[in-house]
Each structure stands twice: as C-alpha cells, then as structure tokens.
Short mmCIF file of C-alpha atoms in Angstrom, two decimals:
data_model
loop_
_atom_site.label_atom_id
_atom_site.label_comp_id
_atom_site.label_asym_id
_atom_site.label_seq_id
_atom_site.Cartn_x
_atom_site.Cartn_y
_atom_site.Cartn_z
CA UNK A 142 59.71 -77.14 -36.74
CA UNK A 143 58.48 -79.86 -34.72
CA UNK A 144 58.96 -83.17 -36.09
CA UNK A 145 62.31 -81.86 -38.47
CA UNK A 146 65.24 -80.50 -37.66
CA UNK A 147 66.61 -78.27 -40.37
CA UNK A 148 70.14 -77.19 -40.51
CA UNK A 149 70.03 -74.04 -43.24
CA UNK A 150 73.81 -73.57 -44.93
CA UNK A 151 75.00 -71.68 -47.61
CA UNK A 152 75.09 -74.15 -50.22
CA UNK A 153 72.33 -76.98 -48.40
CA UNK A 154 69.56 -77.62 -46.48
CA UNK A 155 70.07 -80.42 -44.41
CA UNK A 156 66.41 -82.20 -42.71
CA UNK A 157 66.38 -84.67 -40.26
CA UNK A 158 63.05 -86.91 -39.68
CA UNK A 159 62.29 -86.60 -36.17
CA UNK A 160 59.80 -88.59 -34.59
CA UNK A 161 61.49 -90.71 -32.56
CA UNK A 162 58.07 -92.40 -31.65
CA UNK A 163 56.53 -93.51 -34.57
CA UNK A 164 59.46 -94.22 -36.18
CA UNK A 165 59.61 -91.34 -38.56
CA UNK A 166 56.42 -91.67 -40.10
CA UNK A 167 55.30 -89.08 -41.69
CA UNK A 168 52.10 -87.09 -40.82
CA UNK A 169 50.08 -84.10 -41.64
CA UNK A 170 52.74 -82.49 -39.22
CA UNK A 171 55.73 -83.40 -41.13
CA UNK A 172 54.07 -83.14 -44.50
CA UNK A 173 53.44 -79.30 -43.67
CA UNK A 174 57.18 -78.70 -42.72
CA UNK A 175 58.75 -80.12 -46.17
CA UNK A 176 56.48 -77.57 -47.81
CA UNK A 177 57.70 -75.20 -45.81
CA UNK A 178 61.72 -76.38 -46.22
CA UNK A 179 60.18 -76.62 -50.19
CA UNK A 180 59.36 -73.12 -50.18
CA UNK A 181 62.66 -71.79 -48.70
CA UNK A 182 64.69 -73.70 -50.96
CA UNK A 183 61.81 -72.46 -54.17
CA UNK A 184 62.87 -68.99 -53.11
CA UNK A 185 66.33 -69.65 -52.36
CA UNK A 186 67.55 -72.92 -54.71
CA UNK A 187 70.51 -74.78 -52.63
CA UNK A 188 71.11 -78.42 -52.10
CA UNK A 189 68.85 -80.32 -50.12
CA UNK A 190 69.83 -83.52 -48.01
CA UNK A 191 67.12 -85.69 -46.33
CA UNK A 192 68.03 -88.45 -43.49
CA UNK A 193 65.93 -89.64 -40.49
CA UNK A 194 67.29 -89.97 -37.07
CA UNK A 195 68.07 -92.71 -34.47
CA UNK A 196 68.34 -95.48 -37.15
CA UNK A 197 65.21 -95.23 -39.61
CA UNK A 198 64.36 -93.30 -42.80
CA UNK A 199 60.80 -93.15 -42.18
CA UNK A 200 59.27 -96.62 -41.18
CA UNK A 201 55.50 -95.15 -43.78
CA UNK A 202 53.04 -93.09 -43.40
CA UNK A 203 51.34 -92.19 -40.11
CA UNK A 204 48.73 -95.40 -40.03
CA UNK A 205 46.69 -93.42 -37.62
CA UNK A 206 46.21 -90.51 -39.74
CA UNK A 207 45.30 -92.80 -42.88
CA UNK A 208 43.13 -94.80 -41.11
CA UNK A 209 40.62 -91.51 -41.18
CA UNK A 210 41.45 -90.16 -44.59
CA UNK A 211 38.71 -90.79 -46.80
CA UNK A 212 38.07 -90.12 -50.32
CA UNK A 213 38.17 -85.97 -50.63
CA UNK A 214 41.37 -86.32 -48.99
CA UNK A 215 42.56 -89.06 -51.31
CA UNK A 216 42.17 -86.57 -53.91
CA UNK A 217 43.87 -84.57 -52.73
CA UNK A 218 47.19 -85.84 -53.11
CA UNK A 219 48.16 -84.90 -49.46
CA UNK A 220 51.89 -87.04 -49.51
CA UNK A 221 51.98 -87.18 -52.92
CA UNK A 222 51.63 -83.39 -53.43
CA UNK A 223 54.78 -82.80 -50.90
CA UNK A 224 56.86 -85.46 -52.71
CA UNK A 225 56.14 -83.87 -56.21
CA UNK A 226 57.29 -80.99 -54.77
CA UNK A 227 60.62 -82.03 -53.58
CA UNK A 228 61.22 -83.97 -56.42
CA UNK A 229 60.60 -80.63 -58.91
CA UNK A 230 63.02 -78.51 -56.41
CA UNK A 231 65.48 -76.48 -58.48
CA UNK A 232 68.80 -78.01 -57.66
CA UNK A 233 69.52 -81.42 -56.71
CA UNK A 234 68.16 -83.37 -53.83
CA UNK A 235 70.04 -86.92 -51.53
CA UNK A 236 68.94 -89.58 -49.20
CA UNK A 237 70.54 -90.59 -47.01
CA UNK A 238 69.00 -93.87 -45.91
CA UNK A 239 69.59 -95.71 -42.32
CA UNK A 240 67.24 -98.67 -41.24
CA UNK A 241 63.47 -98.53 -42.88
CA UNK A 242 62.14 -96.47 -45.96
CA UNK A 243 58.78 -97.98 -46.04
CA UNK A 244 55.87 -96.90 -47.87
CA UNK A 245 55.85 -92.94 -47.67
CA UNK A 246 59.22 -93.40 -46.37
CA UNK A 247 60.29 -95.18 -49.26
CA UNK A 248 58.12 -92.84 -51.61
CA UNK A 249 59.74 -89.51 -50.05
CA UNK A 250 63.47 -91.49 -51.01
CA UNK A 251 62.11 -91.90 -54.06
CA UNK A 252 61.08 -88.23 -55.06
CA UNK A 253 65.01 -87.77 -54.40
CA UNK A 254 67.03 -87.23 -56.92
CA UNK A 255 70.00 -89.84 -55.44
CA UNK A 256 70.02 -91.80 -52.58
CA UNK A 257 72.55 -93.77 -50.54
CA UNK A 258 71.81 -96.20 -47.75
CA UNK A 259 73.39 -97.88 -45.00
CA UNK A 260 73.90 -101.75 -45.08
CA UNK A 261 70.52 -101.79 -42.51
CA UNK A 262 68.43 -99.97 -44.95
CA UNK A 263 65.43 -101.47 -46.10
CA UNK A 264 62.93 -100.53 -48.67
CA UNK A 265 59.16 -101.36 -49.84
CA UNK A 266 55.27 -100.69 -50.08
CA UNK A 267 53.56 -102.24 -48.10
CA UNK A 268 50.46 -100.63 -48.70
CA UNK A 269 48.24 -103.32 -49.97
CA UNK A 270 48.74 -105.21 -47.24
CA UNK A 271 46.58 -102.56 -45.39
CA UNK A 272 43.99 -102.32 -48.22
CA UNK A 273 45.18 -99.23 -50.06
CA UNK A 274 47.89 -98.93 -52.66
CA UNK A 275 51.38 -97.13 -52.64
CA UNK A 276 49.52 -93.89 -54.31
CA UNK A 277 52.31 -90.97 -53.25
CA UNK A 278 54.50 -91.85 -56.24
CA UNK A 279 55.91 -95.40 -55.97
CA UNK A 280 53.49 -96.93 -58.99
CA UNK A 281 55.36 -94.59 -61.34
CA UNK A 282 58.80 -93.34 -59.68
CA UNK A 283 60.27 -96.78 -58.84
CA UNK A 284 59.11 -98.11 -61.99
CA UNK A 285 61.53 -95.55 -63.67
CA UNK A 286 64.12 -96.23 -61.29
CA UNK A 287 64.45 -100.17 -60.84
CA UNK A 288 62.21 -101.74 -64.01
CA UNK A 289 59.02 -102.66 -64.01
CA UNK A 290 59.42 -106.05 -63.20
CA UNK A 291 61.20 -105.37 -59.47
CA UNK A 292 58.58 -102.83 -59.30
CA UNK A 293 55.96 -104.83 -59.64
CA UNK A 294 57.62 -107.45 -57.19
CA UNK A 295 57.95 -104.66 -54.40
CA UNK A 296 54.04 -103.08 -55.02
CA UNK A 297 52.50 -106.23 -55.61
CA UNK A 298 54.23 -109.40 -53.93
CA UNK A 299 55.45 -106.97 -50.97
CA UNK A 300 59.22 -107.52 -52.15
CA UNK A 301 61.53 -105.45 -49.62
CA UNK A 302 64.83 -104.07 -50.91
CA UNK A 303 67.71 -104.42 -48.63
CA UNK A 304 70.72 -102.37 -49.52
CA UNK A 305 72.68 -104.85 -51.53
CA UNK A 306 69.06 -105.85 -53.80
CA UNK A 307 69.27 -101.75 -53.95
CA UNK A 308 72.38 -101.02 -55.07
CA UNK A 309 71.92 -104.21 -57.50
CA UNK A 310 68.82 -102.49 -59.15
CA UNK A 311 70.43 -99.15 -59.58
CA UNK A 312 67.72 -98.00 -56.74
CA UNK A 313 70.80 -96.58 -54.90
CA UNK A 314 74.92 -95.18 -55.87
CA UNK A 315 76.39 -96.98 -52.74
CA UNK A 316 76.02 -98.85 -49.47
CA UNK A 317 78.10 -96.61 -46.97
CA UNK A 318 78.80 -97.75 -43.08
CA UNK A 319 76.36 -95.96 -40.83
CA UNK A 320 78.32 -94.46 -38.88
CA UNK A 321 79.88 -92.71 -41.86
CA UNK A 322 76.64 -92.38 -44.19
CA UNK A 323 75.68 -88.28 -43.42
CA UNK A 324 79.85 -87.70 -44.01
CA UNK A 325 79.39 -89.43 -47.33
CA UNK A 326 76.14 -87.47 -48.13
CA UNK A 327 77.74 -84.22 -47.76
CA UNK A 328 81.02 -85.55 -49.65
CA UNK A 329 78.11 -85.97 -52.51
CA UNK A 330 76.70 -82.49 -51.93
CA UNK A 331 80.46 -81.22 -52.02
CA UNK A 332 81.01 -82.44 -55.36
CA UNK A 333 77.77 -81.37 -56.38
CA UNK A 334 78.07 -78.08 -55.22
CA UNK A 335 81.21 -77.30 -57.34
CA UNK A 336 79.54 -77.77 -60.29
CA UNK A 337 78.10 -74.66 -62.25
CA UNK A 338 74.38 -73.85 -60.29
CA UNK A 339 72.95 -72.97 -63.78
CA UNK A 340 74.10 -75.77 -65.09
CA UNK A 341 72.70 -78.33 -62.45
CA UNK A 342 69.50 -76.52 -62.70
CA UNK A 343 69.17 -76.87 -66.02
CA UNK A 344 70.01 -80.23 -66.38
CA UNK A 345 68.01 -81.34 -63.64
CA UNK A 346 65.14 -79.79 -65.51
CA UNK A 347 66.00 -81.29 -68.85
CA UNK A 348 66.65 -85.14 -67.24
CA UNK A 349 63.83 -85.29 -65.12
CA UNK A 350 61.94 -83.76 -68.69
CA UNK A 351 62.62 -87.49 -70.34
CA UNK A 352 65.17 -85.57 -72.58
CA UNK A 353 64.35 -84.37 -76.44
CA UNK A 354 67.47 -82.41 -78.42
CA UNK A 355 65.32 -79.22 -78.63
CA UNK A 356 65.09 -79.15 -75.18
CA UNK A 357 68.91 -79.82 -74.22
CA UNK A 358 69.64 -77.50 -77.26
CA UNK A 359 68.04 -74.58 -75.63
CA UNK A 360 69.21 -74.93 -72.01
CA UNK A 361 72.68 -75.60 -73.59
CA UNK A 362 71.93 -72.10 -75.33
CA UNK A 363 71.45 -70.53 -72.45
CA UNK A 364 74.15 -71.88 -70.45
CA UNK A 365 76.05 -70.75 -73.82
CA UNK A 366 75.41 -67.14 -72.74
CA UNK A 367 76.09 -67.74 -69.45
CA UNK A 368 79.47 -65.63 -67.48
CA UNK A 369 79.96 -68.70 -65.13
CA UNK A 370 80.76 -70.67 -68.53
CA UNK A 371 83.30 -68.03 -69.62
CA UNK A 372 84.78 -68.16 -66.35
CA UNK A 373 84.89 -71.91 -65.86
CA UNK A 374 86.61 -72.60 -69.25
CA UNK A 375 89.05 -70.05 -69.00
CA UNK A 376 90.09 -71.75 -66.02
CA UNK A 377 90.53 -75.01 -67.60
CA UNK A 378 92.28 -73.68 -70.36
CA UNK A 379 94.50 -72.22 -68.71
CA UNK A 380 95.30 -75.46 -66.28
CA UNK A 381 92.71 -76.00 -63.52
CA UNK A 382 90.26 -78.74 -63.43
CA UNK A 383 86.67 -79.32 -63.83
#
C-alpha cells in the first residue's frame, strides 16, 4: 500500500488516508487500494474503520487527476464504483472524521455505514464550483441521510457541514475530541463486534434493502436456524446479557 496504511485484526480492518500532500485526496492510487482492502474484507467479512491522517478526512478528489478524465471515464464510475463497494461490504463499516471530508472525501464518509467526527470536521460538495457535479454518490446517499432539503443546500448552494450542523442532521452519532476520536471508533467497533456476525450481516443487508416484511421474515428465518442464536439465548436465559 502506498497512500493507506492498513492495520488487518481479527475482528477489523482499520485504513488510514495517507497522503500527507494533497491532503488525502483520493486518486486512481488510493481508489485501487480500497478495492483491494474491499476484496480482503469480501473474502474475509470483519469490521472496517476508515480515518485520514494528520488532521483531514480527505480534503476531495485528486483535482489533477479529474482535470483529465473525460467522458469514457465518467462512465465509468471510477470513485463511485469503489464507494458502492464499501458501502455493500458484508459487515458494518465507521468514519472516523478529523478536519475536511470534501467532495470524494465526503462521498467515501458517506458510503459508510456510521460516522463520527471531531469538532474540526467539515463536510460538503463542492463540485459545481469546478464545473462538474458531486457524481460518486452524494446526489442520492446524503439525500437519504440528512433530507433533501440540506441536501440540496450542500450540492447546490455549496452549504458545508461542520460537526455540530452534522450531528444536528443525523449526518453523524457524535462529535468526539480529536485526540480521543480513533479510541471512540474502536469503542463503536467493540460493541459492534459482540453482536451475532450473522445477524449484523443480515441486517445490514435487509436495512440498506429499504426494508419489506418478506425480506426481514426470511433473514429472521435464517437467523432462526442459526447455532449462534441457540447459544446466545441460552445465555440470557440463564442470566448474562445481550
């Protein structure tokens, strides 16, 4: 890897953004890396936690890179294909979000499942304002997430999101002291991670789905089946905890 830094663990992956001189911005480089951290974790389903380093998320794309794109690779999907794919990963996905998500920053946040930010995080799409639109999931994702209406303010009137207009909008779960915000993450992760595997699968499947009873009656009929229920219930009933 050589613009993430990817911590493998039992239970998580853990990626840092690394590109300490753009910012975190993410390029062709980076965007072949997730898909390569997306097929380990395909293969292999664990956690996955996303932060950048030194301060910033990832301050957009990689304007450079962009700025020659034309339309083939527009069709492509070349961001948006990477975020799909981390946002379909098997088992729940965090952000942890210090300083800038901006554009693709702000679009690869989005494609996670939670995030949490630090009181210096910042998001918005910008991408108008450099004649192209916000085309890697924003128009859709942060419509489902915030509203239209504060979506429309961030991809149209160039609204940026600090932390507390984040946490307002449901965008984040909390606001967490920087210096404190990966400790937090995992704390997440932890609590995450004792939950039944099957059972976050599955209901990551069904909720990002848009829900319908057959759907949650099935996945409930196989979780039904399942030994890890047995085991889990028996252990309540006989005094432990959830």
């Amino acid at each position: 890897m050589s613009v993430l830094v990817v911590e493998e663990l039992d239970d998580r992956v853990v990626v840092t953004l690394r590109r300490p001189e753009a910012r975190n911005a993410i390029n062709a480089a980076m965007v072949r890396e997730l898909h390569d951290v997306c097929a380990r974790l395909e293969e292999r389903p664990r956690l996955l936690l996303i932060t950048g380093e030194g301060g910033t998320f990832a301050a957009g794309a990689d304007i450079a890179e962009l700025r020659e794109r034309g339309r083939d690779e527009a069709l492509q999907g070349i961001n948006r294909a990477v975020f799909d794919r981390i946002a379909r990963l098997p088992l729940p996905t965090v952000a942890a979000v210090d300083g800038y998500a901006l554009g693709g920053g702000a679009e690869l946040a989005y494609a996670c499942d939670v995030r949490l930010a630090s009181p210096a995080a910042v998001f918005g799409n910008p991408e108008p304002g450099l004649g192209i639109l916000a085309a890697a999931g924003a128009s859709w994702r942060l419509r489902e997430l915030v509203g239209a209406s504060v979506a429309k303010q961030v991809l149209l009137a160039g609204r940026r999101l600090d932390a507390d207009d984040a946490l307002r909008f449901g965008l984040v779960a909390d606001i967490v002291p920087a210096d404190e915000l990966l400790k937090r993450a995992h704390a997440l992760i932890d609590r995450m991670a004792r939950s039944g595997a099957l059972a976050l699968r599955l209901t990551k499947l069904v909720a990002d789905g848009g829900g319908h009873p057959l759907t949650d009656d099935l996945a409930q009929a196989i979780l039904f089946e399942s030994e890890e229920k047995r085991v889990r219930m028996d252990a309540f009933l006989a005094g432990g905890r959830p």
